[in-house]
Coordinates of C-alpha atoms and ligand atoms in Angstrom, one line a residue:
M1 CA 75.1 53.8 60.5
T2 CA 78.7 55.0 60.2
A3 CA 80.8 56.3 63.0
T4 CA 80.6 59.7 61.3
P5 CA 77.0 60.6 62.1
T6 CA 74.8 62.4 59.6
D7 CA 74.0 65.0 62.2
C8 CA 77.1 67.0 62.5
I9 CA 78.6 70.5 62.7
L10 CA 81.5 71.7 60.5
I11 CA 84.0 74.1 62.2
V12 CA 85.8 76.2 59.7
D13 CA 89.3 76.9 61.1
F14 CA 90.9 80.4 60.5
G15 CA 94.0 79.4 62.5
S16 CA 93.1 80.2 66.1
Q17 CA 95.2 78.5 68.8
V18 CA 92.0 77.3 70.4
T19 CA 89.9 75.9 67.5
Q20 CA 90.2 72.4 69.0
L21 CA 88.4 73.6 72.1
I22 CA 85.4 74.5 69.9
A23 CA 85.2 70.9 68.8
R24 CA 85.5 69.8 72.5
R25 CA 82.5 71.9 73.5
V26 CA 80.4 70.8 70.5
R27 CA 81.1 67.1 71.3
E28 CA 80.4 67.7 75.1
A29 CA 77.0 68.8 73.9
G30 CA 76.6 65.3 72.3
V31 CA 77.0 66.3 68.8
Y32 CA 79.7 65.1 66.3
C33 CA 81.8 67.7 64.6
E34 CA 84.9 68.1 62.5
I35 CA 87.4 70.9 61.9
A36 CA 88.5 71.8 58.4
P37 CA 90.9 74.6 57.5
F38 CA 89.1 77.4 55.5
Q39 CA 91.1 76.4 52.4
S40 CA 89.6 73.0 52.2
A41 CA 86.3 73.6 54.0
E42 CA 84.2 73.1 50.9
A43 CA 85.4 69.5 50.4
A44 CA 84.5 68.8 54.1
F45 CA 81.2 70.5 53.6
D46 CA 80.3 68.3 50.7
R47 CA 81.4 65.2 52.4
L48 CA 79.7 65.8 55.8
A49 CA 76.6 67.7 54.8
P50 CA 76.6 69.5 58.1
S51 CA 73.6 70.9 59.9
G52 CA 75.4 74.0 61.1
L53 CA 78.7 75.8 60.8
I54 CA 81.1 77.5 63.3
F55 CA 83.7 79.9 62.1
S56 CA 86.7 80.0 64.4
G57 CA 89.0 82.9 65.4
G58 CA 92.3 83.4 63.8
P59 CA 95.4 85.6 63.8
A60 CA 94.9 87.5 60.5
S61 CA 93.5 90.9 60.0
I62 CA 90.5 91.2 57.6
M63 CA 92.3 94.3 56.1
D64 CA 95.4 92.2 55.1
D65 CA 95.8 91.2 51.5
G66 CA 94.9 87.6 51.1
S67 CA 93.4 87.2 54.5
P68 CA 91.1 84.2 54.8
R69 CA 87.4 84.2 53.9
A70 CA 84.7 81.6 54.4
P71 CA 83.5 80.0 51.1
Q72 CA 80.7 82.4 50.0
R73 CA 78.3 79.6 49.3
F74 CA 78.4 78.7 53.1
L75 CA 76.6 82.1 53.7
E76 CA 74.0 81.2 51.2
A77 CA 73.4 77.6 52.3
G78 CA 70.5 78.4 54.7
L79 CA 72.4 76.9 57.6
P80 CA 72.8 78.4 61.0
I81 CA 76.3 80.0 61.6
M82 CA 78.1 80.8 64.8
A83 CA 81.0 83.1 64.0
I84 CA 83.7 83.7 66.7
C85 CA 86.2 86.6 66.8
Y86 CA 87.9 86.6 63.4
G87 CA 85.0 84.5 62.2
Q88 CA 82.7 87.4 63.2
Q89 CA 84.7 89.8 61.2
T90 CA 84.8 87.8 58.0
L91 CA 81.1 87.0 58.3
A92 CA 80.3 90.7 58.7
H93 CA 82.7 91.8 55.9
Q94 CA 81.4 89.1 53.5
L95 CA 77.8 90.2 54.2
G96 CA 78.5 93.8 53.5
G97 CA 79.3 95.2 57.0
I98 CA 82.3 97.3 57.8
V99 CA 85.3 96.0 59.9
A100 CA 88.0 98.5 61.0
P101 CA 91.2 98.4 63.0
S102 CA 90.4 99.1 66.7
T103 CA 92.4 101.8 68.5
S104 CA 92.8 99.5 71.4
R105 CA 93.4 95.8 71.2
E106 CA 91.4 93.9 73.8
F107 CA 92.7 90.8 75.5
G108 CA 91.5 88.9 78.5
R109 CA 88.5 89.0 80.9
A110 CA 85.6 91.4 80.0
F111 CA 82.0 91.9 81.0
I112 CA 79.2 92.2 78.6
D113 CA 75.6 93.3 79.1
V114 CA 72.7 91.5 77.4
V115 CA 70.4 94.0 75.6
A116 CA 68.1 91.9 73.6
D117 CA 66.8 88.3 73.3
S118 CA 68.5 85.7 71.2
A119 CA 67.9 82.0 70.4
L120 CA 71.4 81.6 71.6
F121 CA 70.4 82.6 75.1
D122 CA 67.5 80.1 75.5
G123 CA 67.2 79.1 79.2
L124 CA 70.5 80.8 79.9
W125 CA 70.8 84.6 79.7
K126 CA 68.2 87.4 80.0
I127 CA 68.0 91.0 79.1
G128 CA 69.8 93.1 81.8
D129 CA 72.2 90.4 82.8
T130 CA 76.0 91.0 82.9
H131 CA 78.3 88.1 82.0
Q132 CA 82.0 87.4 82.0
V133 CA 83.6 86.5 78.7
W134 CA 87.1 86.1 77.3
M135 CA 88.1 88.7 74.7
S136 CA 91.1 88.4 72.3
H137 CA 90.9 90.6 69.3
G138 CA 92.5 93.7 67.5
D139 CA 90.1 94.7 64.7
R140 CA 86.4 95.1 65.3
V141 CA 83.1 95.4 63.4
E142 CA 82.2 99.1 62.9
A143 CA 78.9 98.7 60.9
L144 CA 76.7 95.6 60.9
P145 CA 75.4 94.0 57.8
D146 CA 71.7 94.2 56.9
G147 CA 69.5 92.1 59.1
F148 CA 71.9 92.1 62.1
S149 CA 71.3 93.7 65.5
I150 CA 73.2 93.9 68.7
V151 CA 72.1 91.5 71.5
A152 CA 75.0 92.0 74.0
R153 CA 77.7 94.7 74.3
S154 CA 80.3 96.2 76.5
E155 CA 82.1 99.5 76.4
G156 CA 85.1 98.1 74.6
A157 CA 83.0 95.8 72.4
P158 CA 79.9 97.4 71.2
F159 CA 79.1 94.4 69.0
A160 CA 80.1 91.8 71.6
I161 CA 77.2 89.6 70.2
A162 CA 75.4 90.6 67.0
T163 CA 72.8 88.3 65.4
D164 CA 70.5 87.9 62.5
E165 CA 67.9 85.8 64.2
A166 CA 65.9 85.3 61.0
R167 CA 68.9 83.8 59.1
R168 CA 70.2 82.2 62.3
F169 CA 73.6 83.9 62.1
Y170 CA 75.2 84.5 65.5
S171 CA 78.5 86.4 65.7
M172 CA 80.6 87.3 68.8
M173 CA 83.8 89.2 69.5
F174 CA 84.8 87.0 72.3
H175 CA 85.7 83.3 72.6
P176 CA 82.9 81.1 74.0
E177 CA 85.1 78.0 73.7
V178 CA 87.6 78.8 76.5
V179 CA 86.9 78.2 80.2
H180 CA 87.4 81.8 81.0
T181 CA 83.9 82.4 79.4
P182 CA 82.1 80.5 82.1
D183 CA 78.8 80.1 80.1
G184 CA 80.6 79.7 76.7
G185 CA 80.0 75.9 76.6
K186 CA 76.3 76.5 77.2
L187 CA 76.1 79.0 74.5
I188 CA 77.7 76.6 72.1
A189 CA 75.4 73.8 73.3
N190 CA 72.4 76.1 72.7
F191 CA 73.7 76.8 69.1
V192 CA 74.1 73.1 68.2
R193 CA 71.1 71.7 70.1
H194 CA 68.4 74.4 70.0
V195 CA 69.3 76.4 66.9
C196 CA 70.7 73.7 64.7
G197 CA 68.2 71.2 66.2
L198 CA 70.7 68.3 66.7
G199 CA 69.9 65.5 69.0
G200 CA 72.8 65.2 71.3
D201 CA 73.0 61.5 70.6
W202 CA 76.7 61.3 69.7
T203 CA 77.7 59.2 72.7
M204 CA 80.6 56.8 73.2
G205 CA 78.2 53.9 73.2
A206 CA 76.9 54.9 69.8
F207 CA 80.5 55.5 68.6
R208 CA 81.5 52.0 69.7
A209 CA 78.6 50.3 68.0
A210 CA 79.1 52.2 64.8
K211 CA 82.9 51.8 64.7
I212 CA 82.6 48.1 65.1
N213 CA 80.5 47.9 62.0
E214 CA 83.0 50.2 60.2
I215 CA 86.0 48.0 61.2
R216 CA 84.2 44.9 60.0
A217 CA 83.4 46.5 56.7
Q218 CA 86.9 47.7 56.2
V219 CA 88.8 44.5 57.2
G220 CA 86.4 41.9 55.8
T221 CA 88.2 38.5 56.3
G222 CA 91.7 40.2 56.3
K223 CA 94.2 39.9 59.1
V224 CA 95.1 42.8 61.4
I225 CA 98.3 43.3 63.4
C226 CA 98.5 45.8 66.2
G227 CA 101.7 47.0 67.9
L228 CA 100.9 47.4 71.7
S229 CA 103.0 49.8 73.6
G230 CA 101.2 49.4 76.9
G231 CA 99.8 52.9 76.5
V232 CA 96.1 53.9 76.5
D233 CA 95.7 54.6 72.8
S234 CA 97.1 51.4 71.3
S235 CA 95.3 49.4 74.0
V236 CA 91.9 50.9 73.5
A237 CA 92.3 50.6 69.7
A238 CA 93.2 46.9 70.1
V239 CA 90.3 46.1 72.4
L240 CA 87.8 47.8 70.1
I241 CA 89.2 46.1 67.0
H242 CA 89.1 42.7 68.8
E243 CA 85.5 43.2 69.7
A244 CA 84.8 43.8 66.0
I245 CA 86.9 41.0 64.3
G246 CA 87.9 38.6 67.1
D247 CA 90.9 36.4 66.3
Q248 CA 91.6 38.1 63.0
L249 CA 93.5 40.5 65.2
T250 CA 97.0 39.6 66.6
C251 CA 98.7 42.0 69.0
V252 CA 102.4 42.2 69.1
Y253 CA 104.1 43.6 72.3
V254 CA 107.8 44.3 71.7
D255 CA 109.2 44.3 75.2
H256 CA 112.4 46.2 74.9
G257 CA 113.2 45.8 78.6
L258 CA 113.0 49.5 79.2
M259 CA 109.5 49.5 80.8
R260 CA 108.6 50.5 84.3
A261 CA 108.3 48.0 87.2
G262 CA 105.5 45.4 86.6
E263 CA 104.4 47.1 83.4
S264 CA 105.0 44.3 80.9
E265 CA 103.3 41.7 83.2
Q266 CA 100.3 44.0 83.4
V267 CA 100.0 44.3 79.6
V268 CA 100.4 40.6 79.0
S269 CA 97.9 39.6 81.7
L270 CA 95.3 42.2 80.6
F271 CA 95.4 41.2 76.9
R272 CA 96.0 37.5 77.1
N273 CA 94.1 36.6 80.3
H274 CA 91.4 39.2 80.6
Y275 CA 90.5 40.0 77.0
N276 CA 91.6 36.7 75.5
I277 CA 93.3 38.6 72.7
P278 CA 96.0 36.7 70.7
L279 CA 99.1 38.3 71.9
V280 CA 102.7 37.8 70.9
H281 CA 105.0 38.9 73.7
V282 CA 108.5 39.3 72.4
N283 CA 111.1 39.6 75.1
A284 CA 113.8 41.5 73.3
E285 CA 115.6 43.0 76.3
A286 CA 118.9 41.4 75.5
L287 CA 118.8 42.7 72.0
F288 CA 118.0 46.3 73.0
L289 CA 120.4 46.4 76.0
G290 CA 123.1 44.8 73.9
G291 CA 122.7 47.5 71.2
L292 CA 122.6 50.3 73.7
A293 CA 125.9 49.2 75.4
G294 CA 128.3 52.1 75.2
V295 CA 125.8 54.5 73.5
T296 CA 125.5 57.8 75.4
D297 CA 124.2 60.2 72.8
P298 CA 120.4 60.8 73.3
E299 CA 119.6 60.9 69.6
A300 CA 121.7 57.7 68.9
K301 CA 119.7 55.9 71.7
R302 CA 116.4 57.1 70.2
K303 CA 117.4 56.1 66.6
F304 CA 118.7 52.7 67.6
I305 CA 115.5 51.9 69.7
G306 CA 113.2 53.1 66.8
K307 CA 115.0 51.1 64.2
T308 CA 115.3 47.9 66.3
F309 CA 111.6 48.2 67.3
I310 CA 110.6 48.1 63.7
E311 CA 112.9 45.2 62.8
V312 CA 111.6 43.1 65.7
F313 CA 108.0 43.9 64.9
E314 CA 108.5 43.1 61.2
E315 CA 110.1 39.7 62.1
E316 CA 107.2 38.8 64.4
A317 CA 104.7 39.8 61.7
R318 CA 106.4 37.6 59.2
K319 CA 106.3 34.7 61.8
I320 CA 102.6 34.9 62.2
G321 CA 102.2 34.8 58.4
G322 CA 101.9 38.5 57.7
A323 CA 98.9 40.8 57.9
D324 CA 96.8 42.9 55.6
F325 CA 96.2 45.7 58.0
L326 CA 98.2 47.5 60.7
A327 CA 96.2 49.0 63.6
Q328 CA 97.3 52.2 65.1
G329 CA 96.0 54.3 67.9
T330 CA 96.2 57.6 66.0
L331 CA 94.1 60.4 67.6
Y332 CA 92.2 63.4 66.1
P333 CA 94.8 66.0 67.1
D334 CA 97.3 64.1 65.0
V335 CA 95.1 64.2 61.9
I336 CA 93.7 67.7 62.0
E337 CA 95.1 69.7 59.2
S338 CA 96.7 72.8 60.6
V339 CA 96.1 76.2 58.9
S340 CA 99.3 77.7 57.6
F341 CA 99.3 81.5 56.9
T342 CA 103.0 82.0 56.4
G343 CA 103.2 79.2 53.8
G344 CA 100.4 80.6 51.6
P345 CA 97.3 78.5 50.9
S346 CA 99.1 75.1 51.4
V347 CA 98.2 73.2 54.4
T348 CA 100.5 70.9 56.5
I349 CA 99.0 67.6 57.7
K350 CA 100.4 66.3 60.9
S351 CA 100.4 62.5 60.8
H352 CA 101.6 60.3 63.5
H353 CA 103.1 56.9 63.0
N354 CA 103.8 54.8 66.1
V355 CA 105.7 52.4 64.0
G356 CA 106.8 54.8 61.4
G357 CA 107.4 53.4 57.8
L358 CA 106.0 50.0 58.5
P359 CA 102.7 50.2 56.5
E360 CA 104.7 51.0 53.4
R361 CA 107.5 48.5 54.0
M362 CA 105.1 45.7 54.7
N363 CA 102.4 46.8 52.2
M364 CA 99.7 47.0 54.8
K365 CA 96.7 49.3 55.0
L366 CA 96.0 51.2 58.1
V367 CA 93.1 50.7 60.6
E368 CA 92.9 53.7 62.8
P369 CA 89.6 53.5 64.8
L370 CA 90.4 56.4 67.1
R371 CA 91.2 59.0 64.4
E372 CA 88.0 61.0 65.2
L373 CA 88.6 61.1 68.9
F374 CA 90.4 63.4 71.4
K375 CA 92.5 61.8 74.2
D376 CA 89.9 62.2 76.9
E377 CA 87.2 60.7 74.5
V378 CA 89.6 57.7 74.1
R379 CA 89.6 57.3 77.9
V380 CA 85.7 57.4 77.9
L381 CA 85.7 54.7 75.2
G382 CA 88.3 52.7 77.2
R383 CA 85.9 52.7 80.3
E384 CA 83.0 51.8 77.9
L385 CA 85.0 48.8 76.8
G386 CA 85.7 47.7 80.4
L387 CA 89.3 48.9 80.8
T388 CA 89.9 49.8 84.5
E389 CA 90.2 53.3 85.7
A390 CA 93.8 52.7 86.7
F391 CA 94.5 51.7 83.2
V392 CA 92.7 54.4 81.2
G393 CA 94.0 57.2 83.5
R394 CA 97.7 56.3 83.2
H395 CA 100.3 59.0 82.6
P396 CA 101.9 59.0 79.1
F397 CA 105.1 57.0 78.7
P398 CA 107.6 57.6 75.9
G399 CA 108.3 55.0 73.3
P400 CA 112.0 54.7 74.1
G401 CA 111.1 54.1 77.7
L402 CA 113.6 54.3 80.5
A403 CA 116.5 54.6 78.1
I404 CA 115.8 58.4 77.8
R405 CA 115.5 58.6 81.6
I406 CA 119.1 57.3 82.1
P407 CA 121.4 60.0 80.8
G408 CA 124.7 58.3 79.8
E409 CA 125.0 54.6 79.2
V410 CA 121.9 52.4 79.7
T411 CA 122.6 49.1 81.5
K412 CA 120.3 46.5 83.0
E413 CA 121.7 47.3 86.4
R414 CA 120.8 51.0 86.0
C415 CA 117.4 50.2 84.6
D416 CA 116.7 48.1 87.7
I417 CA 117.8 50.9 90.0
L418 CA 115.6 53.4 88.2
R419 CA 112.6 51.0 88.2
K420 CA 112.8 50.7 92.0
A421 CA 113.1 54.5 92.6
D422 CA 110.4 55.3 90.1
A423 CA 108.0 52.8 91.7
I424 CA 108.4 54.3 95.1
Y425 CA 107.8 57.8 93.7
L426 CA 104.6 56.8 91.9
E427 CA 103.4 54.9 94.9
E428 CA 103.8 58.0 97.1
I429 CA 102.0 60.1 94.5
R430 CA 99.1 57.7 94.4
N431 CA 99.0 57.4 98.2
A432 CA 98.8 61.2 98.5
G433 CA 95.9 61.2 96.0
L434 CA 97.9 63.4 93.5
Y435 CA 98.2 61.0 90.5
D436 CA 95.3 62.4 88.5
A437 CA 96.3 66.0 89.1
I438 CA 99.7 65.4 87.5
W439 CA 100.1 65.0 83.7
Q440 CA 103.3 63.0 84.1
A441 CA 105.7 62.1 86.9
F442 CA 108.8 60.0 86.8
A443 CA 112.3 59.5 88.2
V444 CA 115.6 60.0 86.3
L445 CA 118.9 58.3 87.1
L446 CA 121.8 60.6 86.7
P447 CA 125.3 59.6 85.6
V448 CA 126.7 61.5 88.6
R449 CA 127.9 60.1 91.9
T450 CA 128.0 62.1 95.0
V451 CA 129.3 61.4 98.5
G452 CA 126.9 60.7 101.4
V453 CA 126.9 59.2 104.8
M454 CA 124.7 56.4 105.9
G455 CA 125.1 55.2 109.6
D456 CA 128.8 55.4 110.1
H457 CA 129.6 54.7 106.5
R458 CA 130.7 56.9 103.6
T459 CA 128.6 56.3 100.4
Y460 CA 129.5 57.2 96.9
D461 CA 126.4 56.6 94.8
S462 CA 124.2 57.9 92.0
V463 CA 121.8 60.9 92.0
C464 CA 118.1 60.4 91.3
G465 CA 116.1 63.3 89.8
L466 CA 112.3 63.6 90.2
R467 CA 110.1 65.2 87.7
A468 CA 106.4 66.0 87.8
V469 CA 104.5 68.3 85.5
T470 CA 101.1 69.5 84.7
S471 CA 100.2 70.0 81.0
V472 CA 97.3 69.9 78.6
D473 CA 99.0 68.3 75.6
G474 CA 102.6 67.8 76.5
M475 CA 103.6 70.8 74.2
T476 CA 104.1 73.1 77.2
A477 CA 104.3 72.1 80.9
D478 CA 104.4 73.6 84.4
V479 CA 106.3 72.1 87.3
Y480 CA 104.0 70.4 89.8
P481 CA 104.4 72.2 93.2
F482 CA 104.7 69.4 95.7
D483 CA 105.1 70.5 99.3
G484 CA 108.4 70.0 100.9
A485 CA 107.2 67.3 103.3
F486 CA 106.0 65.2 100.4
L487 CA 109.3 65.5 98.6
A488 CA 111.3 64.8 101.8
R489 CA 109.3 61.6 102.3
V490 CA 110.0 60.4 98.8
A491 CA 113.7 61.2 99.0
T492 CA 114.1 59.4 102.3
R493 CA 112.3 56.3 101.0
I494 CA 114.4 56.2 97.8
V495 CA 117.7 56.6 99.5
N496 CA 116.8 54.0 102.2
E497 CA 115.3 51.5 99.9
V498 CA 117.2 51.6 96.7
A499 CA 120.8 50.5 96.8
G500 CA 122.8 52.6 94.4
I501 CA 121.2 56.0 95.0
N502 CA 122.2 58.2 97.9
R503 CA 120.9 61.6 96.8
V504 CA 117.5 62.8 95.4
V505 CA 116.9 66.2 93.6
Y506 CA 113.7 67.7 92.3
D507 CA 113.5 69.2 88.8
Y508 CA 112.0 72.7 88.9
T509 CA 112.2 73.5 85.1
S510 CA 109.0 74.3 83.1
K511 CA 108.6 73.5 79.4
P512 CA 109.8 75.6 77.7
P513 CA 112.7 76.1 78.3
G514 CA 113.1 72.5 79.5
T515 CA 111.5 69.5 77.8
I516 CA 109.5 67.0 79.9
E517 CA 111.9 64.1 79.4
W518 CA 115.5 64.6 80.1
E519 CA 116.7 63.3 76.7
Ligands
XMP1 P1 109.2 66.2 75.7 O1 110.4 65.5 76.4 O2 109.5 66.3 74.2 O3 108.0 65.2 75.8 O4 108.8 67.5 76.4 C1 106.7 65.5 75.5 C2 105.8 64.3 75.8 O5 106.1 63.3 74.8 C3 106.6 62.1 75.4 N1 107.6 61.6 74.5 C4 107.5 60.6 73.7 N2 106.5 59.8 73.4 N3 107.8 58.6 71.9 C5 106.6 58.7 72.5 O6 105.6 58.0 72.3 C6 108.9 59.3 72.1 O7 109.9 59.1 71.5 C7 108.7 60.4 73.0 N4 109.6 61.3 73.6 C8 108.9 62.0 74.5 C9 107.0 62.5 76.8 O8 107.0 61.5 77.7 C10 106.0 63.6 77.1 O9 104.8 63.1 77.5

């Protein structure tokens, strides 16, 4: 068995913002799936031999010159097809129906009435029901292709769901993949499990077992090196690879001295003591802080840290006699090809290199055991591998560490001040039970001193900024709305307990226009 199961669904992407959510819903139904842009969908089809197809939505209009189409052979393959929004339009158009611009574009919540039975509704919807769905479309189908009939409609969407039950084609104007279509996940589960007949056996346990075989086959007797950052992705990748090949794996933890309180100790004790994984812990604090002396420009800091990280890693790799493979915690969102309409038929591939440039420089091949997984699936795998809840649920932490949370010059003294304030803030967040509701929370130490009074004394010390945001992927973020009493408690503790800080402020900027980190 490979980690890519034979039972799978292919999602053809026409460029919708929410295509990844379709994949999430399919996998929640226990079925493996992959996303391929419409331009390269045939290659994916040949490689995967899927048991069913889903056509995503997309921003184009079917009337536009050069607007995307599904490969015609997909429609003749005898496979079940679920076609969403733009996918519905191209399916209808390619099968001989008529699509026309709608006089009114429809966005947001809508209610549809079920008017006929469908295999899609098994155990879920009945004739006469009304259900909430999420619409987002401009054009609409005017005349259905032969063999299709309407199974659900609303005033604004006469073909809300139109199906050809004999050919197992199911098309809909709304988006079942978003949470605003409350039964959408169940409709998708019905499609993949009941209509396509897939077993729902794609579990993390099965993935783990299959991946271990795959890693063994790839690596053979070679040596693998893995750069640990202390984050969830590289840690889960390392534990999984270690389970597969044992001591052929060496982990290197380049400790730049810019970690949070207690973090380096946790990483070292987890890997060395708990998992018994060969770990090189390089204490490079002096090197990093020395190089950062006098540097205040944020980009200069980032560049210095990135370059020095690679140099130290390379040096350590050489000391252990080199390696044939570099392990990375690359995730599925980093490898999905994105559909580009403006740039013509070419596609851009987002690739993520935690230690950019190293594989080429050191002539190593990559081992990326998490490339098929989403972040929350990596967390499930981490639990499966015995990592603690506190570890797998950790907030993201940037590679350059505290250096980008200390605007101005970074010194050991300022790192120590920030570590204390940050630890108090996170402790209060955990005590209030808010840690898991927040995407990322941290303290920032500002290069500004202000006057205060403590007891009978004048103080003249630094300002500490607090940041907490909610987010789905870090691309956009909202401010976490703490209540005033919570913030007052944190501010009081920080000013009382951390020498060097006499004022605390809360950052109320969303992203955009702000970024999450301050530098
Ligand atoms: P920004 O500040 O760009 O951050 O809104 C978005 C997310 O990315 C993290 N971040 C980084 N992660 N290396 C990383 O591994 C970096 O250089 C880096 N810079 C920002 C940030 O913490 C947030 O989660």
